[in-house]
DNA sequence: GTACTAGTTTAGAATAGTTCTAATTATCAC
DNA sequence: GTGATAATTAGAACTATTCTAAACTAGTAC
């Protein structure tokens, strides 16, 4: 279901082009930032990191680019309760674990069949395009 | 895991008292409104419905009371992407299905063992207090 | 019953995160 | 190069929510 992860700028350009979009410095740097430190940053955090490379980028552009990457299936937007949206370049099927103590978010890889098993609980007439699984609790320090 | 649903005002009062809180007209009416129409209303929608009974209630009180009911495990707060928080008095283990066309939310009852099965994917060191499962897609009109 | 105490409600201000708007800039096709 | 389209930008606007400080309410001790 999920497309293969992309790790080179060229591949990013291709994926964008496939949706009729251009590769721009802003989009590239933002995508790089997400790949480099996979700690589910918020738009603000991405903004701060990107500015070391592109000091004149605007926050609106960060939002625009993140949304673009989400639309192209290069990045997942993750929401947890009423907190700010976080962004995640992990495209394998995975759940999210939110550590209440540290506020950090961890990816939990899912066995291939689990999402199917979960979707099987849907009564007839329900057609799910996506499933989100989110845990909340505490994780040991080392994570 | 989930406490038994409460359907009488007395039981609500007891549950509140158990947390050292009082039963007030505002809390009662808000809880009634949630029980009466289980369509996952937002705080604004609750506010509108409650005002037919308590025309002078304030929106802040609606937020306060909803939060109180959530704290007492009488109501679940449900978030979907960046939309406003919705409130749900269904305490049985269930997932949520968001119909993209209508914007409506449906409860999906879960078999007793599913949440355990899902939690079993957590690596050692992760201790989940709660699990959320959310589907997105389209549901047939009759739902 | 009066006074004390803590819990509750209230209106409105403040905040956070995000989206919108309109202008500017960059890129592509010809 | 020129024109068309896409992308970026700054700042205003918006939405949902939380905060603040004052007013109100209810139970308790006398």
Short mmCIF file of N, CA, C and O (backbone and C1' of nucleotides) in Angstrom, two decimals, chain D residues 6-23:
data_model
loop_
_atom_site.label_atom_id
_atom_site.label_comp_id
_atom_site.label_asym_id
_atom_site.label_seq_id
_atom_site.Cartn_x
_atom_site.Cartn_y
_atom_site.Cartn_z
P DA D 6 -0.01 25.82 -12.76
"O5'" DA D 6 1.30 25.99 -11.87
"C5'" DA D 6 2.53 25.47 -12.34
"C4'" DA D 6 3.60 25.78 -11.32
"C3'" DA D 6 3.21 25.42 -9.90
"O3'" DA D 6 4.32 24.77 -9.33
"C1'" DA D 6 3.83 27.71 -10.01
P DA D 7 4.37 24.30 -7.84
"O5'" DA D 7 5.05 25.55 -7.13
"C5'" DA D 7 6.40 25.87 -7.44
"C4'" DA D 7 6.87 26.95 -6.50
"C3'" DA D 7 6.57 26.69 -5.04
"O3'" DA D 7 7.81 26.74 -4.35
"C1'" DA D 7 5.88 28.88 -5.66
P DT D 8 7.94 26.73 -2.82
"O5'" DT D 8 7.99 28.29 -2.50
"C5'" DT D 8 9.09 29.05 -2.95
"C4'" DT D 8 8.95 30.48 -2.46
"C3'" DT D 8 8.87 30.61 -0.94
"O3'" DT D 8 9.95 31.47 -0.54
"C1'" DT D 8 7.15 31.86 -2.01
P DT D 9 10.31 31.66 0.98
"O5'" DT D 9 9.46 32.97 1.30
"C5'" DT D 9 9.78 34.18 0.62
"C4'" DT D 9 8.76 35.24 0.98
"C3'" DT D 9 8.47 35.36 2.45
"O3'" DT D 9 9.17 36.48 2.95
"C1'" DT D 9 6.48 35.53 1.11
P DA D 10 9.40 36.72 4.48
"O5'" DA D 10 8.24 37.76 4.80
"C5'" DA D 10 8.19 38.98 4.07
"C4'" DA D 10 6.95 39.73 4.49
"C3'" DA D 10 6.75 39.82 6.00
"O3'" DA D 10 6.47 41.19 6.30
"C1'" DA D 10 4.85 38.79 4.98
P DG D 11 6.27 41.65 7.77
"O5'" DG D 11 4.68 41.59 7.87
"C5'" DG D 11 3.90 42.21 6.87
"C4'" DG D 11 2.47 41.78 7.02
"C3'" DG D 11 1.96 41.80 8.47
"O3'" DG D 11 0.72 42.47 8.47
"C1'" DG D 11 1.44 39.74 7.45
P DA D 12 -0.01 42.85 9.81
"O5'" DA D 12 -1.53 42.60 9.40
"C5'" DA D 12 -1.91 42.77 8.04
"C4'" DA D 12 -3.12 41.89 7.76
"C3'" DA D 12 -4.15 41.91 8.89
"O3'" DA D 12 -5.44 41.99 8.31
"C1'" DA D 12 -3.42 39.68 8.51
P DA D 13 -6.74 41.93 9.22
"O5'" DA D 13 -7.16 40.39 9.20
"C5'" DA D 13 -7.29 39.73 7.94
"C4'" DA D 13 -7.77 38.34 8.21
"C3'" DA D 13 -8.88 38.24 9.27
"O3'" DA D 13 -9.89 37.45 8.71
"C1'" DA D 13 -7.08 36.78 9.82
P DC D 14 -11.29 37.22 9.44
"O5'" DC D 14 -11.10 35.73 9.96
"C5'" DC D 14 -10.49 34.77 9.10
"C4'" DC D 14 -10.30 33.48 9.87
"C3'" DC D 14 -11.36 33.24 10.94
"O3'" DC D 14 -12.01 32.03 10.61
"C1'" DC D 14 -9.16 32.90 11.79
P DT D 15 -13.33 31.59 11.48
"O5'" DT D 15 -12.80 30.30 12.27
"C5'" DT D 15 -11.79 29.49 11.72
"C4'" DT D 15 -11.39 28.48 12.78
"C3'" DT D 15 -12.48 28.18 13.79
"O3'" DT D 15 -12.50 26.78 13.99
"C1'" DT D 15 -10.54 28.98 14.90
P DA D 16 -13.69 26.09 14.79
"O5'" DA D 16 -12.90 25.57 16.07
"C5'" DA D 16 -11.75 24.78 15.87
"C4'" DA D 16 -10.97 24.77 17.14
"C3'" DA D 16 -11.78 24.40 18.38
"O3'" DA D 16 -11.16 23.28 18.96
"C1'" DA D 16 -10.51 26.39 18.76
P DT D 17 -11.69 22.65 20.32
"O5'" DT D 17 -10.86 23.51 21.39
"C5'" DT D 17 -9.45 23.52 21.26
"C4'" DT D 17 -8.87 24.52 22.23
"C3'" DT D 17 -9.28 24.30 23.69
"O3'" DT D 17 -8.15 23.76 24.35
"C1'" DT D 17 -9.18 26.61 23.10
P DT D 18 -8.21 23.41 25.88
"O5'" DT D 18 -7.61 24.75 26.54
"C5'" DT D 18 -6.31 25.17 26.15
"C4'" DT D 18 -6.00 26.46 26.86
"C3'" DT D 18 -6.13 26.36 28.37
"O3'" DT D 18 -4.92 26.88 28.90
"C1'" DT D 18 -7.32 28.24 27.56
P DC D 19 -4.62 26.94 30.44
"O5'" DC D 19 -4.81 28.50 30.74
"C5'" DC D 19 -4.13 29.43 29.92
"C4'" DC D 19 -4.51 30.84 30.35
"C3'" DC D 19 -4.51 31.06 31.85
"O3'" DC D 19 -3.76 32.23 32.08
"C1'" DC D 19 -6.59 31.75 30.90
P DT D 20 -3.39 32.68 33.58
"O5'" DT D 20 -4.44 33.81 33.90
"C5'" DT D 20 -4.72 34.81 32.90
"C4'" DT D 20 -5.68 35.81 33.48
"C3'" DT D 20 -5.67 35.86 35.01
"O3'" DT D 20 -5.73 37.22 35.41
"C1'" DT D 20 -7.87 35.40 34.23
P DA D 21 -5.26 37.63 36.90
"O5'" DA D 21 -6.43 38.61 37.33
"C5'" DA D 21 -7.29 39.16 36.32
"C4'" DA D 21 -8.69 39.23 36.87
"C3'" DA D 21 -8.77 39.31 38.40
"O3'" DA D 21 -9.77 40.27 38.69
"C1'" DA D 21 -10.10 37.54 37.64
P DA D 22 -10.05 40.73 40.19
"O5'" DA D 22 -11.65 40.82 40.15
"C5'" DA D 22 -12.29 41.19 38.91
"C4'" DA D 22 -13.67 40.59 38.89
"C3'" DA D 22 -14.42 40.71 40.21
"O3'" DA D 22 -15.72 41.20 39.95
"C1'" DA D 22 -14.41 38.46 39.49
P DA D 23 -16.75 41.49 41.13
"O5'" DA D 23 -17.79 40.29 40.98
"C5'" DA D 23 -18.50 40.15 39.74
"C4'" DA D 23 -19.31 38.88 39.80
"C3'" DA D 23 -20.27 38.82 40.99
"O3'" DA D 23 -21.51 38.39 40.48
"C1'" DA D 23 -18.90 36.89 40.94
#
